[in-house]
Coordinates of C-alpha atoms and ligand atoms in Angstrom, one line a residue:
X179 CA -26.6 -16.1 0.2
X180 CA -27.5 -18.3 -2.9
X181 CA -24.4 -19.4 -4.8
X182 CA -24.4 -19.0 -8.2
X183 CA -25.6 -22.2 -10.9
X184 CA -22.2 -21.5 -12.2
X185 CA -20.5 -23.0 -9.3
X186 CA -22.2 -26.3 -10.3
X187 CA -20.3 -28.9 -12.0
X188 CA -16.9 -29.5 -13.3
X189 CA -15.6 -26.7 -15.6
X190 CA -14.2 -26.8 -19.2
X191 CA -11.5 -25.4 -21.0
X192 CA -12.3 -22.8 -23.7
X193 CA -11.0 -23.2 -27.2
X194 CA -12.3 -22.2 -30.3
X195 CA -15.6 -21.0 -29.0
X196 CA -16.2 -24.1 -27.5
X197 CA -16.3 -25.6 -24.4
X198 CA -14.2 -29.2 -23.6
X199 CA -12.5 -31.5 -21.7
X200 CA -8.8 -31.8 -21.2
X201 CA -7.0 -33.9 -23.7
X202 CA -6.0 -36.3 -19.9
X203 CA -9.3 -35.9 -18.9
X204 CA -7.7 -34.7 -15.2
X205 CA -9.0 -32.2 -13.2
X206 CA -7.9 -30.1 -10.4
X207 CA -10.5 -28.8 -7.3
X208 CA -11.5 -25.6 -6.7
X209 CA -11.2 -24.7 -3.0
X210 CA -12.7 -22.2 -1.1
X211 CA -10.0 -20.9 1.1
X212 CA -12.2 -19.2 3.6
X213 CA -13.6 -22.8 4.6
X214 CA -11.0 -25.1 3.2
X215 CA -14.0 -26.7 1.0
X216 CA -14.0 -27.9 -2.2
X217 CA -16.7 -26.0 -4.2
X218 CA -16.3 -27.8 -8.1
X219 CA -13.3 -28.7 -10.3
X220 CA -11.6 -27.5 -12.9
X221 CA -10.0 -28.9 -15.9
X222 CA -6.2 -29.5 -15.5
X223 CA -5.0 -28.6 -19.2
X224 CA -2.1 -29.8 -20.6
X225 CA 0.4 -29.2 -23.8
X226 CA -1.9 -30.8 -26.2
X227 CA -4.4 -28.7 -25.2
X228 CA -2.2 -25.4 -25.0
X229 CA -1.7 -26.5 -28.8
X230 CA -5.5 -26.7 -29.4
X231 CA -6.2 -23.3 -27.9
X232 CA -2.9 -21.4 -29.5
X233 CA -4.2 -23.0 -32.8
X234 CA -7.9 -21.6 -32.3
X235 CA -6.2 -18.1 -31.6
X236 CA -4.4 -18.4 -34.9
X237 CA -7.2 -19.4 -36.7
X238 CA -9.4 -16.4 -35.7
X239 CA -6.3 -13.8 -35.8
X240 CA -6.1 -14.5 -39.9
X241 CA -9.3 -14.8 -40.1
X242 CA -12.6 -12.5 -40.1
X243 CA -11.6 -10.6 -37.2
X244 CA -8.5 -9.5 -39.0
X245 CA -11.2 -7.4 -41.0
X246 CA -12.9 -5.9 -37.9
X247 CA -13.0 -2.4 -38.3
X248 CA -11.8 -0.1 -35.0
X249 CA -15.3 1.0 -34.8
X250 CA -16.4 -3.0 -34.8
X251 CA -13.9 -3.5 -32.2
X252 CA -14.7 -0.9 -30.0
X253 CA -19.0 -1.3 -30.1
X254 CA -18.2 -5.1 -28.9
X255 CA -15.9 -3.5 -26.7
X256 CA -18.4 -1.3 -25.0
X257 CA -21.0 -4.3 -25.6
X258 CA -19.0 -6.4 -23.5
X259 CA -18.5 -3.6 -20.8
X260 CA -22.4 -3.6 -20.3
X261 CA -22.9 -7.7 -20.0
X262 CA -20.2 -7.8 -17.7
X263 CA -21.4 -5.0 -15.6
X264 CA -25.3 -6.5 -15.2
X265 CA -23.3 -9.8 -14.3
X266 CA -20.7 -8.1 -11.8
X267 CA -22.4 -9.1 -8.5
X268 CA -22.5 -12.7 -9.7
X269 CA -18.6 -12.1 -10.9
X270 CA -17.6 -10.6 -7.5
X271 CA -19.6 -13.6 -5.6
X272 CA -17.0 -15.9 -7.6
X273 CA -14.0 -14.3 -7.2
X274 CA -14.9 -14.0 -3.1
X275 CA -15.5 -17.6 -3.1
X276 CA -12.6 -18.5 -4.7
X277 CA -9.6 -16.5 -3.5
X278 CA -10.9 -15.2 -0.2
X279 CA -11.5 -11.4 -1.0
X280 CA -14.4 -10.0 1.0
X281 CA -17.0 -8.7 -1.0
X282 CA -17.0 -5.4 -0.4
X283 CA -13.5 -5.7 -2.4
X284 CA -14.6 -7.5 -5.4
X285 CA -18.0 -5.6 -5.5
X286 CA -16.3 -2.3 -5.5
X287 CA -14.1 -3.9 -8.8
X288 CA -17.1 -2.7 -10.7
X289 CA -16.4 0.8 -10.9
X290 CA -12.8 0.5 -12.0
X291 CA -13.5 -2.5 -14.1
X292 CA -15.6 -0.3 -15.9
X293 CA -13.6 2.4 -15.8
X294 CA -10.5 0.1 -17.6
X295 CA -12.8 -1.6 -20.5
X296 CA -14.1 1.7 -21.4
X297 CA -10.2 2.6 -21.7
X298 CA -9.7 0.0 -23.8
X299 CA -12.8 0.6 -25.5
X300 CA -11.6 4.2 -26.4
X301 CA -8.1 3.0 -27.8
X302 CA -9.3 0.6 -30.7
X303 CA -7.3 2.9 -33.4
X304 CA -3.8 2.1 -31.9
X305 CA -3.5 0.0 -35.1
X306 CA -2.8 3.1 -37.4
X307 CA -1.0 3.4 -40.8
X308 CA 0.6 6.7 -41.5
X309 CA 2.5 8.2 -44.5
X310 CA 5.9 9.2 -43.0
X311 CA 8.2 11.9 -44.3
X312 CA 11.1 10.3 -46.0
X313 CA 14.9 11.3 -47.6
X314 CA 15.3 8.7 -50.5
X315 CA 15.9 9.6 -54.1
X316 CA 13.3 9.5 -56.7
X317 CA 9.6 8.9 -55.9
X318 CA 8.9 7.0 -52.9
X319 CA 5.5 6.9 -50.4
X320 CA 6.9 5.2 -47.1
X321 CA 4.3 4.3 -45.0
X322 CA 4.6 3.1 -41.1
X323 CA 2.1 1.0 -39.5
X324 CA 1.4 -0.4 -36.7
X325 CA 0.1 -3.9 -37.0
X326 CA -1.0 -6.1 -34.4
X327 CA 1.5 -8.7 -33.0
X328 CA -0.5 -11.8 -33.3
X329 CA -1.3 -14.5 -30.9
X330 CA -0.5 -14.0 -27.0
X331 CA -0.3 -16.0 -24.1
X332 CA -1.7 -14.5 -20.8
X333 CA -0.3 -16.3 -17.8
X334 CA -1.9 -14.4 -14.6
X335 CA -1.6 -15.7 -10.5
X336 CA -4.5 -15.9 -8.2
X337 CA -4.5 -12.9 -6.5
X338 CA -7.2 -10.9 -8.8
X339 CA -7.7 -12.4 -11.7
X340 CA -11.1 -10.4 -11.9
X341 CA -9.2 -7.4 -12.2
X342 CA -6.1 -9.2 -13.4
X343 CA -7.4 -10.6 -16.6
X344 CA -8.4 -7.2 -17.9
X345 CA -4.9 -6.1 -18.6
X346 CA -5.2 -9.4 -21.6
X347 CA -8.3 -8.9 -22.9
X348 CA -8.3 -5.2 -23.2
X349 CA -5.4 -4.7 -25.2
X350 CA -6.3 -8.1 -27.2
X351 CA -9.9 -6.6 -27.7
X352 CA -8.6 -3.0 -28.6
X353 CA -5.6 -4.2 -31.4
X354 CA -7.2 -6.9 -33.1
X355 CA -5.2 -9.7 -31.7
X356 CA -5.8 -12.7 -30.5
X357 CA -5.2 -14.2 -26.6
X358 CA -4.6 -18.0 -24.6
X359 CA -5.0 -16.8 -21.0
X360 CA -4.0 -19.5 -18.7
X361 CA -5.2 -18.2 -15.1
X362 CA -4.0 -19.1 -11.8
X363 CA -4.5 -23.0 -10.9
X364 CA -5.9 -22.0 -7.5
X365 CA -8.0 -19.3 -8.9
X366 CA -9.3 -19.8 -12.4
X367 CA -13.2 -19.3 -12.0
X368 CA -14.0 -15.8 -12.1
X369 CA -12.0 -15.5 -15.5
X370 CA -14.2 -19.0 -17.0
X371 CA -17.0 -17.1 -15.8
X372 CA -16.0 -13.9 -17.2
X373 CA -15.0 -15.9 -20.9
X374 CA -18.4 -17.3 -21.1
X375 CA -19.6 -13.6 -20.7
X376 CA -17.8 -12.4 -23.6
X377 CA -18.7 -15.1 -26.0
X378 CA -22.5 -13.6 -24.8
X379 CA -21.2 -10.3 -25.9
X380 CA -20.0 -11.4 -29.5
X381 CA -16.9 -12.1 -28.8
X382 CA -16.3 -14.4 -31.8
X383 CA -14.7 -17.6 -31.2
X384 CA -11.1 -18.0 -31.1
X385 CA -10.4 -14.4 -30.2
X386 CA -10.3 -15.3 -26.3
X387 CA -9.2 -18.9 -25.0
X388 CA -8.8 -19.9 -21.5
X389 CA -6.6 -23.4 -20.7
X390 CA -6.8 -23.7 -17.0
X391 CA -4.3 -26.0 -15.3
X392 CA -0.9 -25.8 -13.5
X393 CA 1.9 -23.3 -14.5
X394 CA 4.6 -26.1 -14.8
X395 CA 2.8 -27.8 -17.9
X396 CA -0.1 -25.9 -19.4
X397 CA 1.8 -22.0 -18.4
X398 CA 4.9 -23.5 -19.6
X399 CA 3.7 -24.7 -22.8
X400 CA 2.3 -21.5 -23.1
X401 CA 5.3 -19.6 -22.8
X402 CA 7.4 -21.8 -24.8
X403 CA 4.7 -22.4 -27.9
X404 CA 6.4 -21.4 -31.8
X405 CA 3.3 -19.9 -32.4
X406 CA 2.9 -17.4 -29.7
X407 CA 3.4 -14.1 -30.5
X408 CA 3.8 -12.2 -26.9
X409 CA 3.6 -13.6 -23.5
X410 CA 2.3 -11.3 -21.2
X411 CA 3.1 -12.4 -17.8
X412 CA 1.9 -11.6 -14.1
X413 CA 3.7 -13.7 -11.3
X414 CA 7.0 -14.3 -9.0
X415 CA 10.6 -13.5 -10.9
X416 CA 11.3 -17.3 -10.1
X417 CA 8.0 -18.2 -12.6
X418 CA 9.5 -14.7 -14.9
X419 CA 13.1 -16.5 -15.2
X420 CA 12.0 -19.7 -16.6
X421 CA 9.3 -17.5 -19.2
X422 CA 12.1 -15.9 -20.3
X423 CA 14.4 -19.1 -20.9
X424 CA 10.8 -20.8 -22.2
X425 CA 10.3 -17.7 -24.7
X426 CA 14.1 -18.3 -26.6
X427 CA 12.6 -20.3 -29.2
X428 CA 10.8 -18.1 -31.5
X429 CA 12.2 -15.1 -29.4
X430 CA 8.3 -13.9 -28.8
X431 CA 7.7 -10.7 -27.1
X432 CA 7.9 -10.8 -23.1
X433 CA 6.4 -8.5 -20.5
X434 CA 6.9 -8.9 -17.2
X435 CA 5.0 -7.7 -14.3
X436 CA 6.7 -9.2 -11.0
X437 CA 7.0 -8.7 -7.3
X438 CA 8.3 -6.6 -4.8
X439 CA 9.3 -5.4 -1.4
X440 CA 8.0 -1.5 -1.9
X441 CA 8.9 0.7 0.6
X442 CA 6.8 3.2 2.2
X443 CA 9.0 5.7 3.9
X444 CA 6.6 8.4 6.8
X445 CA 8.8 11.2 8.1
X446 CA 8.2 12.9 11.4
X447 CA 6.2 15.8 9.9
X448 CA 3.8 13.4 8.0
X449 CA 0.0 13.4 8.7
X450 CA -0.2 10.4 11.1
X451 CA -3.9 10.6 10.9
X452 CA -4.0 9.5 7.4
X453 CA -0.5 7.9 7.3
X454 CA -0.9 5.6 9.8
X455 CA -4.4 3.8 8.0
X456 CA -2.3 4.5 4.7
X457 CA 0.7 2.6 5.7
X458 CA -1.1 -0.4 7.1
X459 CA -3.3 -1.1 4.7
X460 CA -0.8 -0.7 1.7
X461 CA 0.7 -3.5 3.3
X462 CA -2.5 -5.2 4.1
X463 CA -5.2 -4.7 1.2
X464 CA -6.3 -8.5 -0.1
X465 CA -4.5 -9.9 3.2
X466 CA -0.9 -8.6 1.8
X467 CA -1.5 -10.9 -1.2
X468 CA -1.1 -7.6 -3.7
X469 CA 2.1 -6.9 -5.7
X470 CA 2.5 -3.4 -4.5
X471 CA 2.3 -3.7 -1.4
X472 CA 4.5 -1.4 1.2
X473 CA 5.6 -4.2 3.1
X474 CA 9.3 -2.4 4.2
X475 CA 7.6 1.0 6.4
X476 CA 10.6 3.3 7.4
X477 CA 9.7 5.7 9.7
X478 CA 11.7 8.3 11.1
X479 CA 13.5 7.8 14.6
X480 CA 11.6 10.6 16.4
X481 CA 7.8 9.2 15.5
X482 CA 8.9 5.4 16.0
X483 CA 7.6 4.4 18.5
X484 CA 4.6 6.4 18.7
X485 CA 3.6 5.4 14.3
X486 CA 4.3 1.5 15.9
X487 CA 1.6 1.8 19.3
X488 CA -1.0 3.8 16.4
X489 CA -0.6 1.3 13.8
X490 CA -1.2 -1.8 16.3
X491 CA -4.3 0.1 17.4
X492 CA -5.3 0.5 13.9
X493 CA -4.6 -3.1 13.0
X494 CA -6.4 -4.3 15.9
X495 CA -9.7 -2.7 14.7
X496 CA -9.0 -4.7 11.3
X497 CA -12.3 -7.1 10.9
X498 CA -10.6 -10.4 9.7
X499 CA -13.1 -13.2 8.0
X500 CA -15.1 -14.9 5.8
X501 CA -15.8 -12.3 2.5
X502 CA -19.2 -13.5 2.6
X503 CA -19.6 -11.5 6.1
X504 CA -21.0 -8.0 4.7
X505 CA -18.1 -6.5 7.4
X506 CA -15.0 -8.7 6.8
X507 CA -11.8 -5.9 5.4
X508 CA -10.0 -8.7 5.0
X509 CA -10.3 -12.4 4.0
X510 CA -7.8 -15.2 4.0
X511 CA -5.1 -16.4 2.2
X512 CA -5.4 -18.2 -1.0
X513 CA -4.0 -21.7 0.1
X514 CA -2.1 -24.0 3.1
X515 CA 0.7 -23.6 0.9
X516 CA 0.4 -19.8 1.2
X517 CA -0.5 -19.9 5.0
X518 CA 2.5 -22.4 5.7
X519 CA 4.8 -19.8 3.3
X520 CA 3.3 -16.7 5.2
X521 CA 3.9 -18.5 8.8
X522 CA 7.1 -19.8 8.2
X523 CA 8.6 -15.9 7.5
X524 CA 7.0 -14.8 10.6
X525 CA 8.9 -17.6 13.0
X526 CA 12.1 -16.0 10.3
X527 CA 11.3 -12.7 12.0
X528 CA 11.1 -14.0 15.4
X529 CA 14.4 -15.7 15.3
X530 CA 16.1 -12.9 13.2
X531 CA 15.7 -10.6 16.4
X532 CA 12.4 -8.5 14.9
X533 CA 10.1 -7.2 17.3
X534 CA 6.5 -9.1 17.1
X535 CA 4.2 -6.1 17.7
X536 CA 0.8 -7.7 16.4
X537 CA -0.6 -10.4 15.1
X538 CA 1.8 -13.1 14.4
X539 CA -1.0 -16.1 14.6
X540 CA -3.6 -18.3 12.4
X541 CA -6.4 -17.6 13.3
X542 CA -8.7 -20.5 14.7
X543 CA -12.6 -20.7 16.2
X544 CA -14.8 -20.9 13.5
X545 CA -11.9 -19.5 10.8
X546 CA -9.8 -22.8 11.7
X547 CA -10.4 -24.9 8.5
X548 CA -9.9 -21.6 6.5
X549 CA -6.1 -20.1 5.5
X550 CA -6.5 -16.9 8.1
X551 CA -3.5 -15.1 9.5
X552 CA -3.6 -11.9 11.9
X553 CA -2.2 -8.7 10.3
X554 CA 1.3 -9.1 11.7
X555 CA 3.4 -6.2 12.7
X556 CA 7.2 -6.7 13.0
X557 CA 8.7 -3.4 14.7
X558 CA 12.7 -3.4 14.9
X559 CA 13.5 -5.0 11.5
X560 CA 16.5 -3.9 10.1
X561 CA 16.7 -3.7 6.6
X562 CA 18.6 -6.7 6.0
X563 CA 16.5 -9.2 7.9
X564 CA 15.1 -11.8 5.3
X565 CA 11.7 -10.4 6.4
X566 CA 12.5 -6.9 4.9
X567 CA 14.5 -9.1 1.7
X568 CA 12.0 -11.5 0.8
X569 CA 8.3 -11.1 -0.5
X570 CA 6.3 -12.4 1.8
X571 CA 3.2 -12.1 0.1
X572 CA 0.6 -12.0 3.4
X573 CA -0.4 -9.5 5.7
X574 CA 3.3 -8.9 7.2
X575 CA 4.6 -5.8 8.1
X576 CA 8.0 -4.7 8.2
X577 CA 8.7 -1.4 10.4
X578 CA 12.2 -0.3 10.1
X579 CA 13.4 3.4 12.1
X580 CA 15.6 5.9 9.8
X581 CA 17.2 9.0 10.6
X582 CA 17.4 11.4 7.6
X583 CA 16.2 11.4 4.4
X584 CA 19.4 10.7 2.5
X585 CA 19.1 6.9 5.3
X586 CA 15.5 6.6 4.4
X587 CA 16.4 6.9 0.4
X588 CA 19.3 4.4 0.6
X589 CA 17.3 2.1 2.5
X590 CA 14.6 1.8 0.6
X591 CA 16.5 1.4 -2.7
X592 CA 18.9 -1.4 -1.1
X593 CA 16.3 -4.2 -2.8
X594 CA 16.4 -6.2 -5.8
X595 CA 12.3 -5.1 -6.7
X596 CA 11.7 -1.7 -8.0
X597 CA 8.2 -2.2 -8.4
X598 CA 6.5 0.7 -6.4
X599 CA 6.8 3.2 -3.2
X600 CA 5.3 5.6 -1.0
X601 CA 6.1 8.9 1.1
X602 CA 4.5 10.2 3.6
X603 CA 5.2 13.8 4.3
X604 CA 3.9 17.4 4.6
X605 CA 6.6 19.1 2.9
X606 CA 6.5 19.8 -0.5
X607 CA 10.7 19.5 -1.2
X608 CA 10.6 16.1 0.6
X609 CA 8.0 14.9 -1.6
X610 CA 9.6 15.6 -4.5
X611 CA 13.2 14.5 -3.9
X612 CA 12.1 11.2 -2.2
X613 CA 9.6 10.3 -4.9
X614 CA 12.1 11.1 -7.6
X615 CA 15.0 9.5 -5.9
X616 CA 12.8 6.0 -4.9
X617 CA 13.6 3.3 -7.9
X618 CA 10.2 2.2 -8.6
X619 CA 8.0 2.0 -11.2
X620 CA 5.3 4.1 -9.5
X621 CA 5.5 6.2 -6.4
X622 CA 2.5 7.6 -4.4
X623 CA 2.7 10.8 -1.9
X624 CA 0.2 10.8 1.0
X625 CA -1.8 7.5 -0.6
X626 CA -0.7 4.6 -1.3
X627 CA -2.3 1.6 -4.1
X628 CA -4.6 4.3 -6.4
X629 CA -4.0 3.3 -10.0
X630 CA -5.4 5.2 -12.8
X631 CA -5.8 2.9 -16.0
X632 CA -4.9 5.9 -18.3
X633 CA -1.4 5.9 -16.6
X634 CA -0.8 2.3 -16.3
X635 CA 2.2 0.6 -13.9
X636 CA 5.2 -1.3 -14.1
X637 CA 8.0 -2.4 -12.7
X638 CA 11.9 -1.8 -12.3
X639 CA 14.5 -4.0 -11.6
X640 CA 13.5 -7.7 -10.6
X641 CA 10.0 -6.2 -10.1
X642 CA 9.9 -6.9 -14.4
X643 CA 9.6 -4.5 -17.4
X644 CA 6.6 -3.5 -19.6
X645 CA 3.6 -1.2 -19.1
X646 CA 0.1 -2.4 -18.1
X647 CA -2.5 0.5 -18.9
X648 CA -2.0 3.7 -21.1
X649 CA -1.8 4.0 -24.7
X650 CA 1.9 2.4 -23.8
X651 CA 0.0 -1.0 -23.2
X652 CA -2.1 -0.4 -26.0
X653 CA 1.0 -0.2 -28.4
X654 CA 2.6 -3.0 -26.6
X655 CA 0.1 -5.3 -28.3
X656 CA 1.3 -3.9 -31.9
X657 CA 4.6 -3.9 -34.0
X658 CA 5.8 -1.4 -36.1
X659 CA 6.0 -2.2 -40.1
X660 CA 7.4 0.2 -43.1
X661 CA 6.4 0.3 -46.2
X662 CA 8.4 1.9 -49.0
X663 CA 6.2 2.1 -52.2
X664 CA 8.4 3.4 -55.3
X665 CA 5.8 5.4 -57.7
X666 CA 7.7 5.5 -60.6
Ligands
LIG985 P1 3.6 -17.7 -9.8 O1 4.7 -17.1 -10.6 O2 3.9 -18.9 -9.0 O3 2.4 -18.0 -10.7 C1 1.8 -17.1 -11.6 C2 1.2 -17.8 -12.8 O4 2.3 -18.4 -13.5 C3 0.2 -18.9 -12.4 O5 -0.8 -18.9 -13.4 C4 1.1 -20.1 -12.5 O6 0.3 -21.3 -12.8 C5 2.0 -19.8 -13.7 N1 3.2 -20.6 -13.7 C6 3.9 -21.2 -12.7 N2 5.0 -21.8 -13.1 C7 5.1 -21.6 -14.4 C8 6.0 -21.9 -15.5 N3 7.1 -22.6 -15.2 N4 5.7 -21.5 -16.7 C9 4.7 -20.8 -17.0 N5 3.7 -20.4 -16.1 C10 3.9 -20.8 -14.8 O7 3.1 -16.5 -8.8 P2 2.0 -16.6 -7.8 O8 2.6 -17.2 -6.5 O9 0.7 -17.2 -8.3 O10 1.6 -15.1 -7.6 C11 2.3 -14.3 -6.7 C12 3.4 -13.4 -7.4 O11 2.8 -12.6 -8.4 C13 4.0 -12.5 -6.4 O12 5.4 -12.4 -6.6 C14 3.4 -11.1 -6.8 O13 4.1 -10.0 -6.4 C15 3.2 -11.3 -8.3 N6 2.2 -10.3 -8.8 C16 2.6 -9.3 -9.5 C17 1.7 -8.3 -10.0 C18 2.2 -7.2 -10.8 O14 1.4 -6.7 -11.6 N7 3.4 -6.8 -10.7 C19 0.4 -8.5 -9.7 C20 0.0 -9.6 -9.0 C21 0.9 -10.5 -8.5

């Protein structure tokens, strides 16, 4: 397969339109994690550059693009949809190589990446001004807009970023703001591919900056910069805890999209045909490295054991690799840090007293310099076992047995996430009271991971708050302003 030219050479950051160096001149290496090679570099920004780039955004908020009418917006909008799209094979070639996801996942990011531009695209009039009915004596017009918040900070982690990004630039795009993204220091290159795109597209400069480097200077700098408007950020609570302490200085706007331990609860009557692929591979999609994923799988007593022997069968016939291989479901993790992380919650497992049903191992032969684990099923767990506690963030699977559904709903709210759920069920009554009673931000019935960008997600409890997707996001990006005008 011929890599792409981009892949050549060390990258720069992007600020102002322009491509440079970091202020230290450091950089940090881009590795592949399916081989353990390193491919290129990128720039390891810092807090004077964070200051260049939140300058740039500032610059270009107050400036012409202020003027930009929706219509403007949303043409360069739908301009940018059809660059990125004639690029997307190149984009998905980058993200495989960098963060492990076979290609037939990042090719089939086309589709919905299309599907969530042309959302944003269609949502370029959030910005409205509108005479409001009011009660005051004498002649007043009060008007209420909604104006757009300014400069924002995107931090994102490495586990998409080609999907990930989207929920930054579309909003920024759509409202008229302006955006630093600072992506994930082990997985930065599809979104520098993706910036030079949109400056192809007209994107004029300023309006998008990217400062790549490590969350503990360049993200922090981010989140604590006096002229940063909103921080939208997608990571761990640990990172989320110090964004909020970072964002007390000019009290900017937070949103927080965080982890989780979702449950996925399959009663007896459920569907095992379709519950059983369901249930594994809402645990396993991008090697468990997904933020939804229904890592704690209840299952009720009576199917047990037979849901435990069907899912090691299906895990079994799980095609493990390198993305590049046209078969590969699922690629490796994104680091040695990650592996060592993922590993060292399985040997937890083990010496809590969980069951080791499948997997459990790195994988070696010729997948030994690259960050590969076996999907790992742990059958047993009970649900206070760190492994059913902790996200583990690789392809680890916790099955835990219930008895009736008032157990099952207990269970799976005894967690400090509330980021998502599933149920698996034929019956109608179940379906409703167990999707209304789960504390999650979303809840699927007999599917697991769809995600429709006119909805949006978000999370509950430690799993953070805001709304990525739907008008809700769109607004997100705006503030709301009266005007009282006195006529007389
Ligand atoms: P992380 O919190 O370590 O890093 C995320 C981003 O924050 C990276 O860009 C990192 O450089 C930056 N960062 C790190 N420390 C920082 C600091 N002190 N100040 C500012 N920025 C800092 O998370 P991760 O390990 O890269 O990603 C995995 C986590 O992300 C998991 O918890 C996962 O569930 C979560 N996640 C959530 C969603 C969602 O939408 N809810 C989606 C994907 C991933």
């Amino acid at each position: 397969m011929n890599m792409p030219a981009f892949m050549n050479g060390a990258k720069k950051l992007l600020i102002g339109g322009e491509w440079i160096e970091a202020q230290s001149g450091e950089r940090i290496d881009a590795i592949n994690p399916a081989t353990g090679d390193v491919m290129c570099q990128i720039a390891r920004g810092g807090t004077g550059d964070v200051d260049r780039a939140v300058a740039a955004a500032r610059h270009a908020f107050e400036g012409e693009w202020s003027r930009w009418t929706p219509h403007q917006r949303r043409k360069l909008i739908l301009k940018v949809h059809d660059v990125l799209l004639d690029n997307f094979d190149e984009l998905a070639l980058i993200e495989t190589l960098d963060m492990g996801a076979p290609l037939a996942r990042t090719r089939a990011f086309r589709e919905w990446t299309s599907q969530v531009i042309q959302f944003y695209a269609s949502h370029t009039d959030a910005a409205t001004t509108e005479a409001a009915p009011n009660s005051l004596p004498g002649n007043f017009m009060t008007l209420k807009r909604k104006a757009p918040v300014g400069v924002v900070g995107g931090i994102i982690p490495w586990n998409g970023p080609l999907m990930g990004q989207w929920w930054i630039f579309g909003p920024t795009l759509a409202t008229g703001c302006t955006a630093v993204i600072k992506p994930a220091e082990d997985a930065s290159l599809s979104v520098l591919r993706t910036a030079e795109l949109l400056l192809e597209a007209g994107v004029p400069e300023g309006v998008i900056n990217v400062v790549t480097g490590y969350g503990r200077d360049a993200g922090q700098a981010l989140a604590e910069h006096m002229d940063v408007d909103r921080v939208a950020f997608t990571g761990s609570y640990v990172t989320a805890q110090s964004i909020i302490r970072a964002s007390a200085g000019n009290i900017k706007r937070v949103q927080l999209e965080l982890g989780g331990k979702s449950p996925d609860i399959v009663f007896a009557d459920a569907d095992l045909d379709k519950a059983v692929p369901g249930a594994a591979m809402g645990v396993y999609t991008n090697s468990g490295q997904v933020c939804v994923a229904g890592t704690r799988i209840f299952v009720q007593r009576p199917i047990h054991e037979e849901f435990v022997a069907r899912m090691r069968d299906f895990t079994r016939t799980i095609r493990v690799g390198n993305g590049l291989a046209p078969d590969t479901q699922l690629g490796p993790l994104i680091s040695q840090r990650q592996l060592d992380r993922v590993m060292n919650y399985v040997e937890i497992g083990g010496r809590e007293g969980a069951r080791l049903a499948s997997g459990g191992t790195r994988l070696g032969g010729e997948l030994a310099s690259g960050f590969f684990v076996e999907p790992t099923i742990f059958a047993g767990v009970s649900n206070d076992m760190t492994i059913a506690r902790e996200e583990i963030f690789g392809p680890v699977a916790s099955i835990i047995p219930f008895d009736d559904m008032e157990e099952a709903i207990r269970l799976a709210n005894d967690t400090s996430f509330g980021l998502a759920g599933g149920v698996w069920t034929r019956d109608l009554s179940t379906a409703h009271k167990v999707s209304d009673a789960i504390d999650a931000g979303t809840v699927w019935v007999n599917c697991y991971g769809v995600l429709d960008p006119a909805v949006g997600f978000g999370g509950y409890k430690m799993s953070g708050y805001g709304w990525k997707g739907s008008r809700e996001h769109v607004d997100s990006f705006l503030y709301p302003k009266a005007i009282y005008m006195n006529l007389d």
